[in-house]
PDB file of C-alpha atoms in Angstrom:
ATOM      1  CA  UNK A  32       3.151   7.005  11.874  1.00  0.00           C
ATOM      2  CA  UNK A  33       6.762   7.853  10.674  1.00  0.00           C
ATOM      3  CA  UNK A  34       9.425   6.743  13.421  1.00  0.00           C
ATOM      4  CA  UNK A  35      12.218   7.570  11.245  1.00  0.00           C
ATOM      5  CA  UNK A  36      15.320   4.811  12.944  1.00  0.00           C
ATOM      6  CA  UNK A  37      14.664   6.519  15.662  1.00  0.00           C
ATOM      7  CA  UNK A  38      12.962   3.864  18.878  1.00  0.00           C
ATOM      8  CA  UNK A  39      15.875   2.102  19.523  1.00  0.00           C
ATOM      9  CA  UNK A  40      16.089   1.495  22.761  1.00  0.00           C
ATOM     10  CA  UNK A  41      12.474   1.516  23.573  1.00  0.00           C
ATOM     11  CA  UNK A  42      10.027  -1.176  24.760  1.00  0.00           C
ATOM     12  CA  UNK A  43       8.681  -1.807  21.556  1.00  0.00           C
ATOM     13  CA  UNK A  44       6.259  -4.052  22.579  1.00  0.00           C
ATOM     14  CA  UNK A  45       4.588  -2.005  25.385  1.00  0.00           C
ATOM     15  CA  UNK A  46       5.042   0.591  23.183  1.00  0.00           C
ATOM     16  CA  UNK A  47       2.886  -0.823  20.083  1.00  0.00           C
ATOM     17  CA  UNK A  48      -0.346  -1.978  23.383  1.00  0.00           C
ATOM     18  CA  UNK A  49      -0.409   1.456  24.121  1.00  0.00           C
ATOM     19  CA  UNK A  50      -0.792   3.437  20.939  1.00  0.00           C
ATOM     20  CA  UNK A  51      -3.070   0.125  19.739  1.00  0.00           C
ATOM     21  CA  UNK A  52      -6.324   3.371  20.695  1.00  0.00           C
ATOM     22  CA  UNK A  53      -5.264   5.641  18.041  1.00  0.00           C
ATOM     23  CA  UNK A  54      -6.149   3.625  15.606  1.00  0.00           C
ATOM     24  CA  UNK A  55      -2.602   4.211  13.585  1.00  0.00           C
ATOM     25  CA  UNK A  56      -2.339   2.702  10.243  1.00  0.00           C
ATOM     26  CA  UNK A  57       1.429   1.320  10.357  1.00  0.00           C
ATOM     27  CA  UNK A  58       4.466   3.204  12.014  1.00  0.00           C
ATOM     28  CA  UNK A  59       6.816   3.396   9.262  1.00  0.00           C
ATOM     29  CA  UNK A  60      10.890   2.537   9.734  1.00  0.00           C
ATOM     30  CA  UNK A  61      10.590   2.052  14.185  1.00  0.00           C
ATOM     31  CA  UNK A  62      14.937   0.715  14.201  1.00  0.00           C
ATOM     32  CA  UNK A  63      17.440   1.725  12.343  1.00  0.00           C
ATOM     33  CA  UNK A  64      17.839  -0.294   8.919  1.00  0.00           C
ATOM     34  CA  UNK A  65      21.002  -2.076   9.717  1.00  0.00           C
ATOM     35  CA  UNK A  66      19.438  -3.131  13.280  1.00  0.00           C
ATOM     36  CA  UNK A  67      15.973  -3.550  12.502  1.00  0.00           C
ATOM     37  CA  UNK A  68      15.957  -8.646  13.184  1.00  0.00           C
ATOM     38  CA  UNK A  69      14.558  -7.083  16.250  1.00  0.00           C
ATOM     39  CA  UNK A  70      10.938  -6.832  14.951  1.00  0.00           C
ATOM     40  CA  UNK A  71      11.393 -10.292  13.790  1.00  0.00           C
ATOM     41  CA  UNK A  72      10.849 -11.269  17.008  1.00  0.00           C
ATOM     42  CA  UNK A  73       8.330  -9.503  18.800  1.00  0.00           C
ATOM     43  CA  UNK A  74       4.273  -8.503  18.714  1.00  0.00           C
ATOM     44  CA  UNK A  75       3.766  -6.313  16.140  1.00  0.00           C
ATOM     45  CA  UNK A  76      -0.248  -5.364  17.243  1.00  0.00           C
ATOM     46  CA  UNK A  77       0.261  -2.150  14.054  1.00  0.00           C
ATOM     47  CA  UNK A  78       1.083  -3.280  10.926  1.00  0.00           C
ATOM     48  CA  UNK A  79       5.375  -2.321  10.334  1.00  0.00           C
ATOM     49  CA  UNK A  80       6.662  -1.036   7.036  1.00  0.00           C
ATOM     50  CA  UNK A  81      10.208  -1.015   5.609  1.00  0.00           C
ATOM     51  CA  UNK A  82      11.751   2.572   4.397  1.00  0.00           C
ATOM     52  CA  UNK A  83      14.735   2.499   4.705  1.00  0.00           C
ATOM     53  CA  UNK A  84      15.244  -1.462   4.858  1.00  0.00           C
ATOM     54  CA  UNK A  85      14.450  -1.605   1.336  1.00  0.00           C
ATOM     55  CA  UNK A  86      16.416  -0.561  -2.012  1.00  0.00           C
ATOM     56  CA  UNK A  87      15.175  -3.485  -4.170  1.00  0.00           C
ATOM     57  CA  UNK A  88      13.554  -6.772  -4.450  1.00  0.00           C
ATOM     58  CA  UNK A  89      16.745  -7.907  -3.362  1.00  0.00           C
ATOM     59  CA  UNK A  90      16.168  -6.828   0.782  1.00  0.00           C
ATOM     60  CA  UNK A  91      12.066  -8.294   0.355  1.00  0.00           C
ATOM     61  CA  UNK A  92      12.676 -11.741   1.253  1.00  0.00           C
ATOM     62  CA  UNK A  93      14.519 -11.337   4.404  1.00  0.00           C
ATOM     63  CA  UNK A  94      12.610  -8.268   5.231  1.00  0.00           C
ATOM     64  CA  UNK A  95       9.389 -11.062   5.085  1.00  0.00           C
ATOM     65  CA  UNK A  96       9.288 -11.551   9.495  1.00  0.00           C
ATOM     66  CA  UNK A  97       9.510  -8.142  10.533  1.00  0.00           C
ATOM     67  CA  UNK A  98       7.509  -6.209   8.254  1.00  0.00           C
ATOM     68  CA  UNK A  99       3.770  -6.318   6.396  1.00  0.00           C
ATOM     69  CA  UNK A 100       4.418  -3.332   4.175  1.00  0.00           C
ATOM     70  CA  UNK A 101       6.770  -1.785   2.274  1.00  0.00           C
ATOM     71  CA  UNK A 102       7.106   1.977   1.250  1.00  0.00           C
ATOM     72  CA  UNK A 103       8.283   2.299  -2.642  1.00  0.00           C
ATOM     73  CA  UNK A 104      10.301   5.309  -3.561  1.00  0.00           C
ATOM     74  CA  UNK A 105      11.566   5.170  -7.018  1.00  0.00           C
ATOM     75  CA  UNK A 106      14.607   7.318  -5.675  1.00  0.00           C
ATOM     76  CA  UNK A 107      15.699   4.852  -3.726  1.00  0.00           C
ATOM     77  CA  UNK A 108      14.277   1.302  -6.344  1.00  0.00           C
ATOM     78  CA  UNK A 109      16.044   3.356  -9.850  1.00  0.00           C
ATOM     79  CA  UNK A 110      13.122   3.912 -11.438  1.00  0.00           C
ATOM     80  CA  UNK A 111       9.643   3.024 -12.545  1.00  0.00           C
ATOM     81  CA  UNK A 112      10.541  -0.646 -14.085  1.00  0.00           C
ATOM     82  CA  UNK A 113      12.364  -1.484 -10.670  1.00  0.00           C
ATOM     83  CA  UNK A 114       9.381   0.046  -8.810  1.00  0.00           C
ATOM     84  CA  UNK A 115       6.822  -1.554 -10.525  1.00  0.00           C
ATOM     85  CA  UNK A 116       8.828  -4.537 -10.743  1.00  0.00           C
ATOM     86  CA  UNK A 117       9.719  -5.127  -6.593  1.00  0.00           C
ATOM     87  CA  UNK A 118       5.469  -3.788  -6.079  1.00  0.00           C
ATOM     88  CA  UNK A 119       4.835  -7.419  -7.560  1.00  0.00           C
ATOM     89  CA  UNK A 120       7.086  -9.176  -6.213  1.00  0.00           C
ATOM     90  CA  UNK A 121       5.993  -8.325  -2.819  1.00  0.00           C
ATOM     91  CA  UNK A 122       2.283  -8.323  -3.388  1.00  0.00           C
ATOM     92  CA  UNK A 123       3.367 -12.165  -4.294  1.00  0.00           C
ATOM     93  CA  UNK A 124       5.038 -12.291  -1.046  1.00  0.00           C
ATOM     94  CA  UNK A 125       2.151 -11.281   0.805  1.00  0.00           C
ATOM     95  CA  UNK A 126       3.932  -7.382   1.786  1.00  0.00           C
ATOM     96  CA  UNK A 127       0.994  -4.113   1.946  1.00  0.00           C
ATOM     97  CA  UNK A 128       2.675  -1.461  -0.234  1.00  0.00           C
ATOM     98  CA  UNK A 129       3.001   2.195   0.172  1.00  0.00           C
ATOM     99  CA  UNK A 130       4.012   4.468  -1.747  1.00  0.00           C
ATOM    100  CA  UNK A 131       7.146   7.713  -0.911  1.00  0.00           C
ATOM    101  CA  UNK A 132       9.021   9.607  -2.610  1.00  0.00           C
ATOM    102  CA  UNK A 133      12.044  12.549  -1.471  1.00  0.00           C
ATOM    103  CA  UNK A 134      11.882  16.246  -1.923  1.00  0.00           C
ATOM    104  CA  UNK A 135      10.841  16.941  -5.737  1.00  0.00           C
ATOM    105  CA  UNK A 136       8.255  18.665  -7.805  1.00  0.00           C
ATOM    106  CA  UNK A 137       5.931  17.328  -9.332  1.00  0.00           C
ATOM    107  CA  UNK A 138       7.360  15.926 -12.465  1.00  0.00           C
ATOM    108  CA  UNK A 139       8.603  13.246 -10.155  1.00  0.00           C
ATOM    109  CA  UNK A 140       6.152  12.423  -8.276  1.00  0.00           C
ATOM    110  CA  UNK A 141       3.530  11.705 -11.563  1.00  0.00           C
ATOM    111  CA  UNK A 142       6.294   9.392 -12.083  1.00  0.00           C
ATOM    112  CA  UNK A 143       5.079   7.036  -9.142  1.00  0.00           C
ATOM    113  CA  UNK A 144       1.234   7.294  -9.995  1.00  0.00           C
ATOM    114  CA  UNK A 145       1.312   4.214 -11.689  1.00  0.00           C
ATOM    115  CA  UNK A 146       2.631   1.822  -8.625  1.00  0.00           C
ATOM    116  CA  UNK A 147       0.512   4.185  -6.170  1.00  0.00           C
ATOM    117  CA  UNK A 148      -3.513   3.894  -7.934  1.00  0.00           C
ATOM    118  CA  UNK A 149      -2.509   0.643  -6.578  1.00  0.00           C
ATOM    119  CA  UNK A 150      -1.346   1.559  -2.910  1.00  0.00           C
ATOM    120  CA  UNK A 151      -2.780   0.903   0.342  1.00  0.00           C
ATOM    121  CA  UNK A 152      -0.929   3.830   1.286  1.00  0.00           C
ATOM    122  CA  UNK A 153       0.154   6.860  -0.951  1.00  0.00           C
ATOM    123  CA  UNK A 154       2.317   9.741   0.530  1.00  0.00           C
ATOM    124  CA  UNK A 155       3.962  11.933  -2.758  1.00  0.00           C
ATOM    125  CA  UNK A 156       4.141  15.094  -0.711  1.00  0.00           C
ATOM    126  CA  UNK A 157       6.878  16.063  -1.646  1.00  0.00           C
ATOM    127  CA  UNK A 158       6.065  19.088  -3.792  1.00  0.00           C
ATOM    128  CA  UNK A 159       3.956  20.107  -0.101  1.00  0.00           C
ATOM    129  CA  UNK A 160       7.560  20.838   1.328  1.00  0.00           C
ATOM    130  CA  UNK A 161       8.598  23.149  -1.812  1.00  0.00           C
ATOM    131  CA  UNK A 162       8.891  26.890  -1.635  1.00  0.00           C
ATOM    132  CA  UNK A 163       7.428  26.438  -5.606  1.00  0.00           C
ATOM    133  CA  UNK A 164       6.318  23.292  -8.080  1.00  0.00           C
ATOM    134  CA  UNK A 165       5.841  23.061 -11.626  1.00  0.00           C
ATOM    135  CA  UNK A 166       3.661  25.280 -13.377  1.00  0.00           C
ATOM    136  CA  UNK A 167       0.895  22.680 -14.249  1.00  0.00           C
ATOM    137  CA  UNK A 168       1.703  20.885 -10.775  1.00  0.00           C
ATOM    138  CA  UNK A 169      -0.383  17.981  -9.053  1.00  0.00           C
ATOM    139  CA  UNK A 170      -2.866  19.475  -6.650  1.00  0.00           C
ATOM    140  CA  UNK A 171      -3.403  18.289  -3.010  1.00  0.00           C
ATOM    141  CA  UNK A 172      -6.705  19.092  -1.271  1.00  0.00           C
ATOM    142  CA  UNK A 173      -8.253  17.995   2.305  1.00  0.00           C
ATOM    143  CA  UNK A 174      -5.703  14.922   1.789  1.00  0.00           C
ATOM    144  CA  UNK A 175      -5.722  14.210  -1.410  1.00  0.00           C
ATOM    145  CA  UNK A 176      -3.861  14.379  -4.620  1.00  0.00           C
ATOM    146  CA  UNK A 177      -5.193  16.058  -7.806  1.00  0.00           C
ATOM    147  CA  UNK A 178      -3.838  15.731 -11.464  1.00  0.00           C
TER     148      UNK A 178
END
């Protein structure tokens, strides 16, 4: 579930408890990235995933008490090399991995596949949102991505 930084001012502890019966895998970025330090002081029984709060390895250490998962997007990290280094360091710190994307063609999504093959959650749906993808694009069927 992606909150897109929109849950400021809500009673998050109560909300997290209300959401428990719905078997939600994780909640992505509930608070704005410049105001997410509150997450370290409240119970969150559903794992939280950092998205806008994370760009490169520099941010990892401050996120440890706030999030259990990070969303790696090649567009944010600066490319595949940094994404792979980010994944390695994040795993060493105990984070689970999500691989996400910005709007883009299958070419951009294919670049993320080396990280996606090891991620717990993969959200490489950028081409689905386009009017037209490349001719030999990825195929999406029943929640699965096919080459």
